[in-house]
mmCIF file of N, CA and C in Angstrom:
data_model
loop_
_atom_site.group_PDB
_atom_site.id
_atom_site.type_symbol
_atom_site.label_atom_id
_atom_site.label_comp_id
_atom_site.label_asym_id
_atom_site.label_seq_id
_atom_site.Cartn_x
_atom_site.Cartn_y
_atom_site.Cartn_z
ATOM 1 N N MET A 1 -4.052 0.301 -11.927
ATOM 2 C CA MET A 1 -3.965 1.102 -11.073
ATOM 3 C C MET A 1 -5.204 2.048 -10.842
ATOM 4 N N SER A 2 -6.320 2.302 -9.269
ATOM 5 C CA SER A 2 -7.126 2.499 -9.763
ATOM 6 C C SER A 2 -6.879 4.074 -9.551
ATOM 7 N N ILE A 3 -8.600 4.996 -10.162
ATOM 8 C CA ILE A 3 -8.927 6.291 -10.733
ATOM 9 C C ILE A 3 -9.365 6.559 -9.697
ATOM 10 N N ILE A 4 -9.087 7.411 -8.501
ATOM 11 C CA ILE A 4 -10.274 8.307 -8.062
ATOM 12 C C ILE A 4 -10.800 9.881 -8.478
ATOM 13 N N ASN A 5 -11.656 10.073 -8.556
ATOM 14 C CA ASN A 5 -12.053 11.605 -8.367
ATOM 15 C C ASN A 5 -12.344 12.345 -7.787
ATOM 16 N N VAL A 6 -11.501 13.995 -7.790
ATOM 17 C CA VAL A 6 -11.443 14.374 -6.384
ATOM 18 C C VAL A 6 -12.248 15.430 -7.180
ATOM 19 N N ARG A 7 -13.349 16.034 -6.810
ATOM 20 C CA ARG A 7 -14.247 17.819 -7.030
ATOM 21 C C ARG A 7 -14.020 18.745 -6.426
ATOM 22 N N MET A 8 -13.073 19.886 -6.690
ATOM 23 C CA MET A 8 -12.844 20.963 -6.489
ATOM 24 C C MET A 8 -13.411 22.139 -7.159
ATOM 25 N N ASN A 9 -13.474 23.104 -6.817
ATOM 26 C CA ASN A 9 -13.738 24.155 -7.232
ATOM 27 C C ASN A 9 -12.193 24.738 -8.971
ATOM 28 N N GLU A 10 -12.495 26.035 -10.086
ATOM 29 C CA GLU A 10 -11.673 25.550 -10.481
ATOM 30 C C GLU A 10 -10.553 26.480 -9.808
ATOM 31 N N LYS A 11 -10.267 27.408 -8.820
ATOM 32 C CA LYS A 11 -9.373 28.227 -7.460
ATOM 33 C C LYS A 11 -8.678 26.853 -7.211
ATOM 34 N N GLU A 12 -8.613 25.935 -7.075
ATOM 35 C CA GLU A 12 -8.701 25.126 -5.896
ATOM 36 C C GLU A 12 -7.617 23.971 -6.753
ATOM 37 N N LYS A 13 -8.122 23.652 -8.394
ATOM 38 C CA LYS A 13 -6.872 22.997 -9.084
ATOM 39 C C LYS A 13 -6.413 23.785 -9.642
ATOM 40 N N GLU A 14 -6.289 25.302 -9.618
ATOM 41 C CA GLU A 14 -5.660 25.589 -10.386
ATOM 42 C C GLU A 14 -3.918 25.824 -9.356
ATOM 43 N N LEU A 15 -4.495 26.277 -7.860
ATOM 44 C CA LEU A 15 -3.334 26.382 -7.391
ATOM 45 C C LEU A 15 -2.616 25.166 -7.315
ATOM 46 N N ILE A 16 -3.494 23.712 -7.512
ATOM 47 C CA ILE A 16 -2.869 22.563 -7.017
ATOM 48 C C ILE A 16 -1.793 22.126 -8.479
ATOM 49 N N LYS A 17 -2.639 22.636 -9.624
ATOM 50 C CA LYS A 17 -1.615 22.781 -10.456
ATOM 51 C C LYS A 17 -0.700 24.031 -10.709
ATOM 52 N N LYS A 18 -0.503 24.653 -10.445
ATOM 53 C CA LYS A 18 0.364 25.931 -10.315
ATOM 54 C C LYS A 18 1.942 25.112 -9.108
ATOM 55 N N PHE A 19 1.651 24.886 -8.303
ATOM 56 C CA PHE A 19 2.481 24.394 -7.464
ATOM 57 C C PHE A 19 3.386 22.689 -7.892
ATOM 58 N N ALA A 20 2.418 21.527 -8.674
ATOM 59 C CA ALA A 20 2.578 20.732 -9.040
ATOM 60 C C ALA A 20 3.642 20.791 -9.734
ATOM 61 N N GLU A 21 3.478 22.299 -10.898
ATOM 62 C CA GLU A 21 4.357 23.108 -12.132
ATOM 63 C C GLU A 21 5.706 22.843 -11.337
ATOM 64 N N THR A 22 5.496 24.219 -10.230
ATOM 65 C CA THR A 22 7.056 24.386 -9.032
ATOM 66 C C THR A 22 8.103 22.652 -8.482
ATOM 67 N N ARG A 23 6.928 22.277 -8.679
ATOM 68 C CA ARG A 23 8.129 20.850 -8.625
ATOM 69 C C ARG A 23 8.141 20.225 -9.022
ATOM 70 N N GLY A 24 7.794 19.973 -10.522
ATOM 71 C CA GLY A 24 7.769 19.492 -11.661
ATOM 72 C C GLY A 24 7.330 18.229 -11.486
ATOM 73 N N SER A 25 6.366 18.064 -10.887
ATOM 74 C CA SER A 25 5.527 17.145 -10.601
ATOM 75 C C SER A 25 4.551 17.050 -11.663
ATOM 76 N N SER A 26 3.578 16.014 -11.139
ATOM 77 C CA SER A 26 1.844 16.126 -12.045
ATOM 78 C C SER A 26 0.722 16.612 -10.723
ATOM 79 N N MET A 27 -0.124 16.703 -11.663
ATOM 80 C CA MET A 27 -1.079 17.555 -10.266
ATOM 81 C C MET A 27 -1.529 15.627 -9.346
ATOM 82 N N SER A 28 -1.645 14.856 -9.975
ATOM 83 C CA SER A 28 -2.320 13.207 -9.292
ATOM 84 C C SER A 28 -1.104 12.749 -8.146
ATOM 85 N N ASP A 29 0.592 12.959 -8.653
ATOM 86 C CA ASP A 29 1.671 13.056 -7.773
ATOM 87 C C ASP A 29 1.144 14.173 -6.614
ATOM 88 N N VAL A 30 1.006 14.858 -7.216
ATOM 89 C CA VAL A 30 1.081 15.772 -5.315
ATOM 90 C C VAL A 30 0.297 15.702 -4.915
ATOM 91 N N MET A 31 -0.629 15.305 -4.946
ATOM 92 C CA MET A 31 -1.626 14.928 -4.387
ATOM 93 C C MET A 31 -2.138 13.682 -3.523
ATOM 94 N N LYS A 32 -1.345 12.812 -4.062
ATOM 95 C CA LYS A 32 -1.456 11.464 -3.449
ATOM 96 C C LYS A 32 0.042 11.531 -2.407
ATOM 97 N N GLN A 33 1.016 12.553 -2.395
ATOM 98 C CA GLN A 33 2.000 12.912 -1.182
ATOM 99 C C GLN A 33 1.038 12.989 -0.212
ATOM 100 N N ALA A 34 0.402 14.453 -0.753
ATOM 101 C CA ALA A 34 -0.249 14.794 0.487
ATOM 102 C C ALA A 34 -1.310 14.395 0.947
ATOM 103 N N VAL A 35 -1.495 13.402 0.839
ATOM 104 C CA VAL A 35 -2.764 12.168 1.711
ATOM 105 C C VAL A 35 -1.790 11.554 1.910
ATOM 106 N N PHE A 36 -0.590 11.132 1.921
ATOM 107 C CA PHE A 36 -0.215 10.312 2.190
ATOM 108 C C PHE A 36 0.538 11.085 3.501
ATOM 109 N N SER A 37 1.021 11.356 2.923
ATOM 110 C CA SER A 37 1.679 12.693 4.226
ATOM 111 C C SER A 37 0.747 13.471 5.717
ATOM 112 N N LEU A 38 -0.662 13.019 4.658
ATOM 113 C CA LEU A 38 -1.702 13.544 5.958
ATOM 114 C C LEU A 38 -1.696 12.167 6.713
ATOM 115 N N ILE A 39 -1.597 11.179 5.938
ATOM 116 C CA ILE A 39 -2.197 9.754 6.921
ATOM 117 C C ILE A 39 -0.900 9.318 7.778
ATOM 118 N N GLU A 40 0.091 9.817 7.645
ATOM 119 C CA GLU A 40 1.390 9.576 7.921
ATOM 120 C C GLU A 40 1.513 10.290 9.533
ATOM 121 N N ASP A 41 1.178 11.643 9.298
ATOM 122 C CA ASP A 41 1.029 12.349 10.313
ATOM 123 C C ASP A 41 -0.009 11.800 11.594
ATOM 124 N N GLU A 42 -1.589 11.620 10.498
ATOM 125 C CA GLU A 42 -2.421 11.678 11.548
ATOM 126 C C GLU A 42 -1.758 9.636 13.184
ATOM 127 N N ILE A 43 -1.104 8.785 11.976
ATOM 128 C CA ILE A 43 -0.620 7.507 12.742
ATOM 129 C C ILE A 43 0.419 8.191 13.324
ATOM 130 N N ASP A 44 1.527 8.959 13.565
ATOM 131 C CA ASP A 44 1.792 9.490 14.440
ATOM 132 C C ASP A 44 1.692 9.872 15.081
ATOM 133 N N LEU A 45 0.348 11.172 15.216
ATOM 134 C CA LEU A 45 -0.087 11.486 16.321
ATOM 135 C C LEU A 45 -1.067 10.508 17.379
ATOM 136 N N ASP A 46 -2.068 9.629 16.810
ATOM 137 C CA ASP A 46 -2.292 8.519 17.427
ATOM 138 C C ASP A 46 -1.012 7.611 18.431
ATOM 139 N N ILE A 47 -0.244 7.205 17.686
ATOM 140 C CA ILE A 47 0.841 6.566 18.610
ATOM 141 C C ILE A 47 1.435 7.493 20.048
ATOM 142 N N TYR A 48 1.499 9.034 19.440
ATOM 143 C CA TYR A 48 2.142 9.664 20.174
ATOM 144 C C TYR A 48 1.377 9.518 21.671
ATOM 145 N N ASN A 49 -0.330 9.689 21.497
ATOM 146 C CA ASN A 49 -1.010 10.452 22.192
ATOM 147 C C ASN A 49 -1.640 8.220 23.056
ATOM 148 N N GLN A 50 -1.211 7.563 22.189
ATOM 149 C CA GLN A 50 -1.059 6.476 23.011
ATOM 150 C C GLN A 50 0.105 6.377 23.988
ATOM 151 N N ALA A 51 0.903 6.431 23.443
ATOM 152 C CA ALA A 51 2.102 6.446 24.243
ATOM 153 C C ALA A 51 2.184 7.392 25.894
ATOM 154 N N ILE A 52 1.302 8.689 25.740
ATOM 155 C CA ILE A 52 1.479 9.493 26.289
ATOM 156 C C ILE A 52 0.155 9.107 27.860
ATOM 157 N N LEU A 53 -1.117 8.315 27.029
ATOM 158 C CA LEU A 53 -1.855 7.419 28.591
ATOM 159 C C LEU A 53 -0.920 6.270 29.161
ATOM 160 N N ARG A 54 -0.361 5.795 28.297
ATOM 161 C CA ARG A 54 0.288 4.869 28.790
ATOM 162 C C ARG A 54 1.494 5.240 30.413
ATOM 163 N N GLU A 55 1.069 4.462 31.750
ATOM 164 C CA GLU A 55 2.201 5.042 32.327
ATOM 165 C C GLU A 55 3.869 4.630 32.694
ATOM 166 N N ASN A 56 4.986 5.622 32.957
ATOM 167 C CA ASN A 56 6.000 4.910 32.937
ATOM 168 C C ASN A 56 6.694 5.500 31.411
ATOM 169 N N GLU A 57 6.101 5.465 30.871
ATOM 170 C CA GLU A 57 6.490 5.827 29.393
ATOM 171 C C GLU A 57 7.570 6.641 29.221
ATOM 172 N N LYS A 58 8.705 6.913 29.170
ATOM 173 C CA LYS A 58 9.734 7.549 28.901
ATOM 174 C C LYS A 58 9.318 8.160 27.536
ATOM 175 N N THR A 59 8.708 9.431 27.078
ATOM 176 C CA THR A 59 8.783 10.489 25.845
ATOM 177 C C THR A 59 10.958 11.377 26.066
ATOM 178 N N TYR A 60 10.875 11.450 24.519
ATOM 179 C CA TYR A 60 11.980 12.518 24.472
ATOM 180 C C TYR A 60 11.080 13.868 23.261
ATOM 181 N N THR A 61 11.816 15.042 23.675
ATOM 182 C CA THR A 61 11.765 15.712 22.942
ATOM 183 C C THR A 61 12.419 15.917 21.003
ATOM 184 N N HIS A 62 12.597 16.852 20.642
ATOM 185 C CA HIS A 62 12.910 16.243 19.446
ATOM 186 C C HIS A 62 14.291 17.028 19.701
ATOM 187 N N ASN A 63 14.866 17.841 20.452
ATOM 188 C CA ASN A 63 15.725 18.566 20.535
ATOM 189 C C ASN A 63 16.686 17.723 21.739
ATOM 190 N N GLN A 64 15.556 16.623 22.577
ATOM 191 C CA GLN A 64 16.465 15.788 23.591
ATOM 192 C C GLN A 64 17.255 15.461 22.593
ATOM 193 N N ILE A 65 16.143 14.195 22.049
ATOM 194 C CA ILE A 65 16.745 13.379 21.261
ATOM 195 C C ILE A 65 18.148 14.324 20.190
ATOM 196 N N LEU A 66 18.116 14.652 19.813
ATOM 197 C CA LEU A 66 18.975 15.057 18.275
ATOM 198 C C LEU A 66 20.628 15.628 19.878
ATOM 199 N N LYS A 67 19.908 16.455 20.857
ATOM 200 C CA LYS A 67 21.405 16.690 22.044
ATOM 201 C C LYS A 67 22.554 14.821 22.034
ATOM 202 N N GLU A 68 21.190 14.098 22.318
ATOM 203 C CA GLU A 68 21.344 12.717 22.395
ATOM 204 C C GLU A 68 22.884 12.309 21.616
ATOM 205 N N LEU A 69 22.348 12.270 20.367
ATOM 206 C CA LEU A 69 22.719 12.082 18.544
ATOM 207 C C LEU A 69 23.452 12.438 18.928
ATOM 208 N N GLU A 70 23.920 13.680 19.525
ATOM 209 C CA GLU A 70 25.217 14.525 19.014
ATOM 210 C C GLU A 70 25.218 15.492 17.564
ATOM 211 N N ILE A 71 23.685 15.792 17.558
ATOM 212 C CA ILE A 71 24.023 15.671 15.983
ATOM 213 C C ILE A 71 23.139 18.173 16.172
ATOM 214 N N GLU A 72 23.156 18.524 17.191
ATOM 215 C CA GLU A 72 22.408 19.647 17.365
ATOM 216 C C GLU A 72 23.335 20.633 16.159
#
C-alpha cells in the first residue's frame, strides 16, 4: 500500500482527527473518503456538462426521476 504525506497546520489536523473520532474512523480513512467523494463529484459534473452541450439530449431533475420511479 502506498503512503501519501499531506501538510496541514495543527488546527486542520485536529479538526480532521476529531471528525474521524466521531465517525469511528481513522484520519486516513476520512481523508481517503473525502478525496474520492470530490473526484466522484467532479466526474459527475463533467458528465453533466457534456450532456448539456449535446443537442437534443433529454435531461431530468432529481425530482422528476423520483416521480417517475414513484419514490416521492
